[in-house]
PDB file of C-alpha atoms in Angstrom:
ATOM      1  CA  MET A   1       0.000   0.000   0.000  1.00 89.00           C
ATOM      2  CA  VAL A   2       1.228   3.475  -0.913  1.00 95.00           C
ATOM      3  CA  TYR A   3      -0.379   6.670   0.354  1.00 96.00           C
ATOM      4  CA  TYR A   4      -0.522   9.641  -1.993  1.00 97.00           C
ATOM      5  CA  PHE A   5      -1.068  13.250  -0.943  1.00 97.00           C
ATOM      6  CA  ARG A   6      -1.533  16.508  -2.815  1.00 93.00           C
ATOM      7  CA  ALA A   7       0.589  19.450  -1.738  1.00 89.00           C
ATOM      8  CA  ARG A   8      -0.566  23.074  -1.775  1.00 87.00           C
ATOM      9  CA  PRO A   9      -2.272  23.608  -5.156  1.00 83.00           C
ATOM     10  CA  GLU A  10      -1.628  27.353  -5.038  1.00 87.00           C
ATOM     11  CA  ILE A  11       2.123  26.631  -5.013  1.00 87.00           C
ATOM     12  CA  GLY A  12       2.255  23.923  -7.689  1.00 83.00           C
ATOM     13  CA  ASP A  13       1.014  20.518  -8.724  1.00 85.00           C
ATOM     14  CA  TYR A  14       3.200  18.372  -6.476  1.00 93.00           C
ATOM     15  CA  THR A  15       2.630  14.784  -5.377  1.00 94.00           C
ATOM     16  CA  ILE A  16       3.798  13.501  -2.002  1.00 97.00           C
ATOM     17  CA  TYR A  17       3.762   9.793  -1.246  1.00 97.00           C
ATOM     18  CA  MET A  18       4.887   7.303   1.405  1.00 96.00           C
ATOM     19  CA  GLY A  19       4.790   3.572   2.030  1.00 92.00           C
ATOM     20  CA  LEU A  20       2.612   1.761   4.540  1.00 88.00           C
ATOM     21  CA  ASP A  21       5.522   0.101   6.333  1.00 87.00           C
ATOM     22  CA  LYS A  22       9.238  -0.619   6.144  1.00 84.00           C
ATOM     23  CA  HIS A  23       8.755  -3.462   3.666  1.00 84.00           C
ATOM     24  CA  GLU A  24       7.038  -1.181   1.166  1.00 87.00           C
ATOM     25  CA  ASN A  25       9.722   1.378   1.847  1.00 90.00           C
ATOM     26  CA  GLU A  26      12.157  -1.119   0.333  1.00 91.00           C
ATOM     27  CA  ASP A  27      10.235  -1.048  -2.951  1.00 92.00           C
ATOM     28  CA  LEU A  28      10.066   2.746  -2.869  1.00 94.00           C
ATOM     29  CA  ILE A  29      13.839   2.856  -2.408  1.00 93.00           C
ATOM     30  CA  ARG A  30      14.356   0.411  -5.262  1.00 93.00           C
ATOM     31  CA  TYR A  31      11.952   1.891  -7.797  1.00 95.00           C
ATOM     32  CA  GLY A  32      12.169   5.616  -7.136  1.00 95.00           C
ATOM     33  CA  PHE A  33      12.415   8.221  -9.910  1.00 96.00           C
ATOM     34  CA  PRO A  34      15.285  10.701 -10.396  1.00 95.00           C
ATOM     35  CA  GLU A  35      12.772  13.487  -9.693  1.00 96.00           C
ATOM     36  CA  ASP A  36      11.996  12.110  -6.215  1.00 97.00           C
ATOM     37  CA  ILE A  37      13.158  13.795  -3.010  1.00 98.00           C
ATOM     38  CA  TRP A  38      13.277  11.590   0.110  1.00 98.00           C
ATOM     39  CA  PHE A  39      12.331  12.949   3.568  1.00 98.00           C
ATOM     40  CA  HIS A  40      12.909  11.328   6.982  1.00 97.00           C
ATOM     41  CA  VAL A  41      13.115  12.374  10.629  1.00 97.00           C
ATOM     42  CA  ASP A  42      16.787  12.610  11.515  1.00 96.00           C
ATOM     43  CA  LYS A  43      18.059   9.942  13.947  1.00 93.00           C
ATOM     44  CA  LEU A  44      14.529   8.678  14.693  1.00 94.00           C
ATOM     45  CA  SER A  45      12.235   6.114  13.165  1.00 92.00           C
ATOM     46  CA  SER A  46       9.682   7.602  10.784  1.00 94.00           C
ATOM     47  CA  ALA A  47       7.870   7.084   7.536  1.00 94.00           C
ATOM     48  CA  HIS A  48       9.801   7.505   4.303  1.00 95.00           C
ATOM     49  CA  VAL A  49       8.115  10.423   2.572  1.00 97.00           C
ATOM     50  CA  TYR A  50       8.836  11.264  -1.059  1.00 97.00           C
ATOM     51  CA  LEU A  51       8.181  14.426  -3.016  1.00 97.00           C
ATOM     52  CA  ARG A  52       8.059  14.082  -6.783  1.00 96.00           C
ATOM     53  CA  LEU A  53       9.456  17.133  -8.526  1.00 95.00           C
ATOM     54  CA  HIS A  54       8.686  18.277 -12.021  1.00 91.00           C
ATOM     55  CA  LYS A  55      11.283  17.570 -14.688  1.00 89.00           C
ATOM     56  CA  GLY A  56      14.100  20.080 -14.590  1.00 90.00           C
ATOM     57  CA  GLU A  57      13.482  21.120 -10.976  1.00 93.00           C
ATOM     58  CA  THR A  58      16.194  20.733  -8.365  1.00 94.00           C
ATOM     59  CA  MET A  59      16.128  20.091  -4.639  1.00 95.00           C
ATOM     60  CA  ASP A  60      17.385  23.558  -3.739  1.00 93.00           C
ATOM     61  CA  ARG A  61      14.618  25.240  -5.746  1.00 93.00           C
ATOM     62  CA  ILE A  62      11.722  23.530  -3.976  1.00 95.00           C
ATOM     63  CA  PRO A  63       9.312  26.144  -2.561  1.00 94.00           C
ATOM     64  CA  HIS A  64       9.683  26.423   1.207  1.00 95.00           C
ATOM     65  CA  GLU A  65       5.968  25.754   1.700  1.00 95.00           C
ATOM     66  CA  ILE A  66       6.277  22.382  -0.046  1.00 96.00           C
ATOM     67  CA  VAL A  67       9.301  21.406   2.049  1.00 97.00           C
ATOM     68  CA  GLU A  68       7.315  22.354   5.137  1.00 97.00           C
ATOM     69  CA  ASP A  69       4.407  20.125   4.062  1.00 97.00           C
ATOM     70  CA  CYS A  70       6.753  17.156   3.645  1.00 97.00           C
ATOM     71  CA  ALA A  71       8.515  17.818   6.941  1.00 98.00           C
ATOM     72  CA  GLN A  72       5.216  18.038   8.828  1.00 97.00           C
ATOM     73  CA  LEU A  73       4.000  14.809   7.233  1.00 97.00           C
ATOM     74  CA  VAL A  74       7.204  13.013   8.233  1.00 97.00           C
ATOM     75  CA  LYS A  75       6.942  14.273  11.807  1.00 97.00           C
ATOM     76  CA  ALA A  76       3.294  13.240  12.054  1.00 97.00           C
ATOM     77  CA  ASN A  77       4.235   9.728  10.914  1.00 96.00           C
ATOM     78  CA  SER A  78       7.026   9.222  13.421  1.00 96.00           C
ATOM     79  CA  ILE A  79       6.032   7.551  16.686  1.00 95.00           C
ATOM     80  CA  GLN A  80       8.745   9.355  18.618  1.00 96.00           C
ATOM     81  CA  GLY A  81       9.107  12.446  16.483  1.00 96.00           C
ATOM     82  CA  ASN A  82       5.410  13.240  16.656  1.00 96.00           C
ATOM     83  CA  LYS A  83       5.599  13.561  20.449  1.00 95.00           C
ATOM     84  CA  ILE A  84       8.494  15.983  20.744  1.00 96.00           C
ATOM     85  CA  ASN A  85       9.302  19.456  19.505  1.00 97.00           C
ATOM     86  CA  ASN A  86      12.361  20.800  17.744  1.00 97.00           C
ATOM     87  CA  ILE A  87      13.244  17.817  15.618  1.00 97.00           C
ATOM     88  CA  ASP A  88      15.314  17.778  12.437  1.00 98.00           C
ATOM     89  CA  VAL A  89      14.046  16.381   9.165  1.00 98.00           C
ATOM     90  CA  VAL A  90      16.591  15.465   6.511  1.00 98.00           C
ATOM     91  CA  TYR A  91      15.927  15.312   2.803  1.00 98.00           C
ATOM     92  CA  THR A  92      17.957  14.349  -0.244  1.00 98.00           C
ATOM     93  CA  PRO A  93      17.466  13.229  -3.866  1.00 98.00           C
ATOM     94  CA  TRP A  94      16.360   9.629  -4.297  1.00 97.00           C
ATOM     95  CA  ALA A  95      19.511   8.927  -6.326  1.00 96.00           C
ATOM     96  CA  ASN A  96      21.608   9.798  -3.274  1.00 98.00           C
ATOM     97  CA  LEU A  97      20.093   6.994  -1.186  1.00 97.00           C
ATOM     98  CA  LYS A  98      22.543   4.201  -0.489  1.00 95.00           C
ATOM     99  CA  LYS A  99      21.378   0.657   0.205  1.00 92.00           C
ATOM    100  CA  THR A 100      23.783  -2.180   1.064  1.00 92.00           C
ATOM    101  CA  PRO A 101      23.050  -5.868   1.750  1.00 89.00           C
ATOM    102  CA  SER A 102      24.060  -5.513   5.389  1.00 92.00           C
ATOM    103  CA  MET A 103      21.404  -2.872   6.104  1.00 92.00           C
ATOM    104  CA  ASP A 104      18.123  -3.721   7.816  1.00 89.00           C
ATOM    105  CA  VAL A 105      14.818  -3.571   5.961  1.00 87.00           C
ATOM    106  CA  GLY A 106      13.916   0.055   5.330  1.00 82.00           C
ATOM    107  CA  GLN A 107      17.335   1.319   6.366  1.00 88.00           C
ATOM    108  CA  VAL A 108      19.333   3.571   4.025  1.00 94.00           C
ATOM    109  CA  GLY A 109      22.464   5.657   3.962  1.00 95.00           C
ATOM    110  CA  PHE A 110      23.765   8.350   1.634  1.00 97.00           C
ATOM    111  CA  HIS A 111      26.279   8.292  -1.182  1.00 97.00           C
ATOM    112  CA  ASN A 112      27.176  11.952  -0.648  1.00 97.00           C
ATOM    113  CA  SER A 113      26.448  13.730   2.629  1.00 96.00           C
ATOM    114  CA  LYS A 114      26.842  17.093   0.885  1.00 97.00           C
ATOM    115  CA  LEU A 115      23.586  16.417  -0.953  1.00 97.00           C
ATOM    116  CA  VAL A 116      21.620  16.108   2.293  1.00 98.00           C
ATOM    117  CA  ARG A 117      19.588  19.082   3.518  1.00 97.00           C
ATOM    118  CA  THR A 118      18.103  19.617   7.005  1.00 97.00           C
ATOM    119  CA  ILE A 119      15.046  21.534   8.150  1.00 97.00           C
ATOM    120  CA  ARG A 120      14.182  22.168  11.797  1.00 97.00           C
ATOM    121  CA  VAL A 121      10.560  21.436  12.737  1.00 97.00           C
ATOM    122  CA  GLU A 122       9.702  23.240  15.935  1.00 96.00           C
ATOM    123  CA  LYS A 123       6.308  21.641  16.470  1.00 96.00           C
ATOM    124  CA  ARG A 124       3.503  19.766  14.769  1.00 97.00           C
ATOM    125  CA  ILE A 125       1.182  22.052  12.822  1.00 97.00           C
ATOM    126  CA  ASN A 126      -2.183  20.316  12.766  1.00 97.00           C
ATOM    127  CA  GLU A 127      -3.532  22.653  10.095  1.00 96.00           C
ATOM    128  CA  ILE A 128      -0.941  21.352   7.636  1.00 96.00           C
ATOM    129  CA  VAL A 129      -1.230  17.691   8.640  1.00 97.00           C
ATOM    130  CA  ASN A 130      -5.033  17.743   8.510  1.00 97.00           C
ATOM    131  CA  ARG A 131      -5.026  19.450   5.109  1.00 96.00           C
ATOM    132  CA  LEU A 132      -2.706  16.812   3.687  1.00 96.00           C
ATOM    133  CA  ASN A 133      -4.650  13.928   5.227  1.00 96.00           C
ATOM    134  CA  LYS A 134      -7.817  15.166   3.533  1.00 96.00           C
ATOM    135  CA  THR A 135      -6.113  14.584   0.171  1.00 95.00           C
ATOM    136  CA  LYS A 136      -4.786  11.110   1.052  1.00 96.00           C
ATOM    137  CA  VAL A 137      -5.464   8.334  -1.444  1.00 96.00           C
ATOM    138  CA  GLU A 138      -4.510   4.682  -0.940  1.00 95.00           C
ATOM    139  CA  ARG A 139      -3.232   2.726  -3.938  1.00 94.00           C
ATOM    140  CA  ARG A 140      -1.463  -0.509  -4.716  1.00 93.00           C
ATOM    141  CA  PRO A 141       0.766   0.556  -7.617  1.00 91.00           C
ATOM    142  CA  ASP A 142       3.011  -1.753  -9.574  1.00 92.00           C
ATOM    143  CA  LEU A 143       6.155   0.227  -8.753  1.00 90.00           C
ATOM    144  CA  LYS A 144       8.393  -1.991 -10.881  1.00 91.00           C
ATOM    145  CA  ALA A 145       6.186  -1.560 -13.951  1.00 93.00           C
ATOM    146  CA  GLU A 146       5.997   2.194 -13.391  1.00 91.00           C
ATOM    147  CA  LYS A 147       9.788   2.399 -13.221  1.00 91.00           C
ATOM    148  CA  GLU A 148      10.170   0.304 -16.388  1.00 93.00           C
ATOM    149  CA  GLN A 149       7.700   2.566 -18.182  1.00 91.00           C
ATOM    150  CA  TYR A 150       9.610   5.625 -16.984  1.00 89.00           C
ATOM    151  CA  ASN A 151      12.927   4.176 -18.196  1.00 87.00           C
ATOM    152  CA  ALA A 152      11.434   3.312 -21.593  1.00 92.00           C
ATOM    153  CA  ALA A 153      10.139   6.856 -22.000  1.00 88.00           C
ATOM    154  CA  GLU A 154      13.559   8.247 -21.029  1.00 86.00           C
ATOM    155  CA  ARG A 155      15.286   6.038 -23.629  1.00 88.00           C
ATOM    156  CA  ALA A 156      12.835   7.120 -26.317  1.00 91.00           C
ATOM    157  CA  GLU A 157      13.404  10.774 -25.441  1.00 85.00           C
ATOM    158  CA  ARG A 158      17.193  10.369 -25.595  1.00 85.00           C
ATOM    159  CA  LYS A 159      16.921   8.692 -29.007  1.00 89.00           C
ATOM    160  CA  ALA A 160      14.738  11.518 -30.284  1.00 90.00           C
ATOM    161  CA  GLN A 161      17.244  14.064 -28.997  1.00 88.00           C
ATOM    162  CA  LEU A 162      20.106  12.237 -30.734  1.00 87.00           C
ATOM    163  CA  ARG A 163      18.155  12.144 -34.004  1.00 90.00           C
ATOM    164  CA  GLU A 164      17.439  15.857 -33.732  1.00 90.00           C
ATOM    165  CA  LYS A 165      21.094  16.575 -32.966  1.00 90.00           C
ATOM    166  CA  LYS A 166      22.195  14.575 -36.008  1.00 88.00           C
ATOM    167  CA  ARG A 167      19.657  16.379 -38.198  1.00 89.00           C
ATOM    168  CA  ARG A 168      20.919  19.783 -37.032  1.00 89.00           C
ATOM    169  CA  GLU A 169      24.521  18.743 -37.628  1.00 90.00           C
ATOM    170  CA  GLU A 170      23.681  17.628 -41.191  1.00 88.00           C
ATOM    171  CA  MET A 171      21.925  20.917 -41.860  1.00 87.00           C
ATOM    172  CA  GLU A 172      24.878  22.891 -40.494  1.00 89.00           C
ATOM    173  CA  ARG A 173      27.314  20.858 -42.603  1.00 87.00           C
ATOM    174  CA  ALA A 174      25.232  21.440 -45.754  1.00 86.00           C
ATOM    175  CA  GLU A 175      25.026  25.157 -45.020  1.00 86.00           C
ATOM    176  CA  LYS A 176      28.797  25.388 -44.549  1.00 87.00           C
ATOM    177  CA  GLU A 177      29.356  23.682 -47.901  1.00 84.00           C
ATOM    178  CA  ARG A 178      26.915  26.047 -49.588  1.00 83.00           C
ATOM    179  CA  LEU A 179      28.649  29.092 -48.143  1.00 85.00           C
ATOM    180  CA  ALA A 180      32.040  27.707 -49.213  1.00 82.00           C
ATOM    181  CA  ASP A 181      30.732  27.328 -52.767  1.00 80.00           C
ATOM    182  CA  VAL A 182      29.462  30.894 -52.765  1.00 81.00           C
ATOM    183  CA  ARG A 183      32.763  32.273 -51.491  1.00 80.00           C
ATOM    184  CA  SER A 184      34.771  30.432 -54.102  1.00 77.00           C
ATOM    185  CA  TYR A 185      32.337  31.405 -56.907  1.00 67.00           C
ATOM    186  CA  ARG A 186      32.437  27.771 -57.966  1.00 64.00           C
ATOM    187  CA  GLY A 187      30.896  27.282 -61.383  1.00 60.00           C
ATOM    188  CA  LEU A 188      30.146  30.997 -61.676  1.00 61.00           C
ATOM    189  CA  MET A 189      33.339  32.917 -62.251  1.00 60.00           C
ATOM    190  CA  VAL A 190      36.504  31.135 -63.440  1.00 53.00           C
ATOM    191  CA  SER A 191      39.585  33.323 -63.724  1.00 53.00           C
ATOM    192  CA  ASP A 192      40.966  31.827 -66.933  1.00 52.00           C
ATOM    193  CA  ARG A 193      37.706  32.573 -68.747  1.00 53.00           C
ATOM    194  CA  MET A 194      37.711  36.255 -67.860  1.00 53.00           C
ATOM    195  CA  THR A 195      39.171  38.963 -70.166  1.00 54.00           C
ATOM    196  CA  SER A 196      41.223  41.724 -68.562  1.00 56.00           C
ATOM    197  CA  ASN A 197      41.949  45.240 -69.905  1.00 55.00           C
ATOM    198  CA  LYS A 198      45.513  44.064 -70.632  1.00 55.00           C
ATOM    199  CA  ASP A 199      44.188  41.229 -72.810  1.00 57.00           C
ATOM    200  CA  ILE A 200      42.042  43.686 -74.745  1.00 51.00           C
ATOM    201  CA  ALA A 201      45.002  45.983 -75.413  1.00 55.00           C
ATOM    202  CA  ALA A 202      47.090  43.078 -76.685  1.00 56.00           C
ATOM    203  CA  THR A 203      44.620  42.315 -79.458  1.00 54.00           C
ATOM    204  CA  GLY A 204      44.886  45.793 -80.943  1.00 59.00           C
ATOM    205  CA  LYS A 205      41.116  45.932 -81.247  1.00 55.00           C
ATOM    206  CA  SER A 206      38.737  48.329 -79.677  1.00 58.00           C
ATOM    207  CA  LEU A 207      36.216  47.230 -77.090  1.00 50.00           C
ATOM    208  CA  GLN A 208      33.443  47.711 -79.652  1.00 59.00           C
ATOM    209  CA  GLU A 209      35.266  45.459 -82.150  1.00 59.00           C
ATOM    210  CA  LEU A 210      35.644  42.761 -79.486  1.00 46.00           C
ATOM    211  CA  GLU A 211      31.967  42.981 -78.688  1.00 55.00           C
ATOM    212  CA  ASP A 212      31.164  42.668 -82.420  1.00 59.00           C
ATOM    213  CA  ASP A 213      33.395  39.583 -82.625  1.00 55.00           C
ATOM    214  CA  PHE A 214      31.646  38.070 -79.635  1.00 48.00           C
ATOM    215  CA  MET A 215      28.277  38.642 -81.223  1.00 52.00           C
TER     216      MET A 215
END
C-alpha cells in the first residue's frame, strides 16, 4: 500500500507519497524516480516520505511551503518524532540513497552527505497535517512496472534528442558547404575565362570590335 497526498495547489502541482511500512519502503527505495526527493526524521524512526518534482526542478529550488508540508508529514508519521518538539528532518534526492546488503529492511544511507539538507521542525502544525490527510489516497501501484515505463520513455526521449542533434549537424554541414561554394564562386566565375583590360590591349582591337566579334 502506498499513500498519496496533494501538496498546496496554489504553489504547484506536487505529489507527495509514502509507504505503509518498512517493507514497502524497500520497494520505494528500489523503484524511485530521479525526480523524487526523500524525507525522513533525523536519527529517529519515521515514515519515508517522497516528493516528486517536475522535470528540470532541483532540490534547492523547492518552494519552502512544499518542504514544510513534507517535513510536517514526516513528523506526524514518526512515533517518537510526533511527540516531541524541535526535531530535524533530513531530505535528499532519491539517487543519493545508499542501500547495502548488510542494512536492515527500510534502512538507508547516503552516497554523498553534501547532498543532504536539514530543516528544523519546531512543532507539529495540525492545520498542515489535517489538510494533507484530507487529500490522502490509498493505492497498490506496480512500482516496478511504473519504473520500467519511466525508463522506456527516457530512452525514447534520448533517441529523439540524438536524431534531432544529427539532423541539425547535417543541416549545419550542408550550409557550410553552400557558403564555401558561394565564397569560391564555384561554377560561376573562373579566372581563366575572364578577359582583362591588358588582354584587350594586346589584341589591338577596340572594345566595340571585341563585342562585335563576340556577337
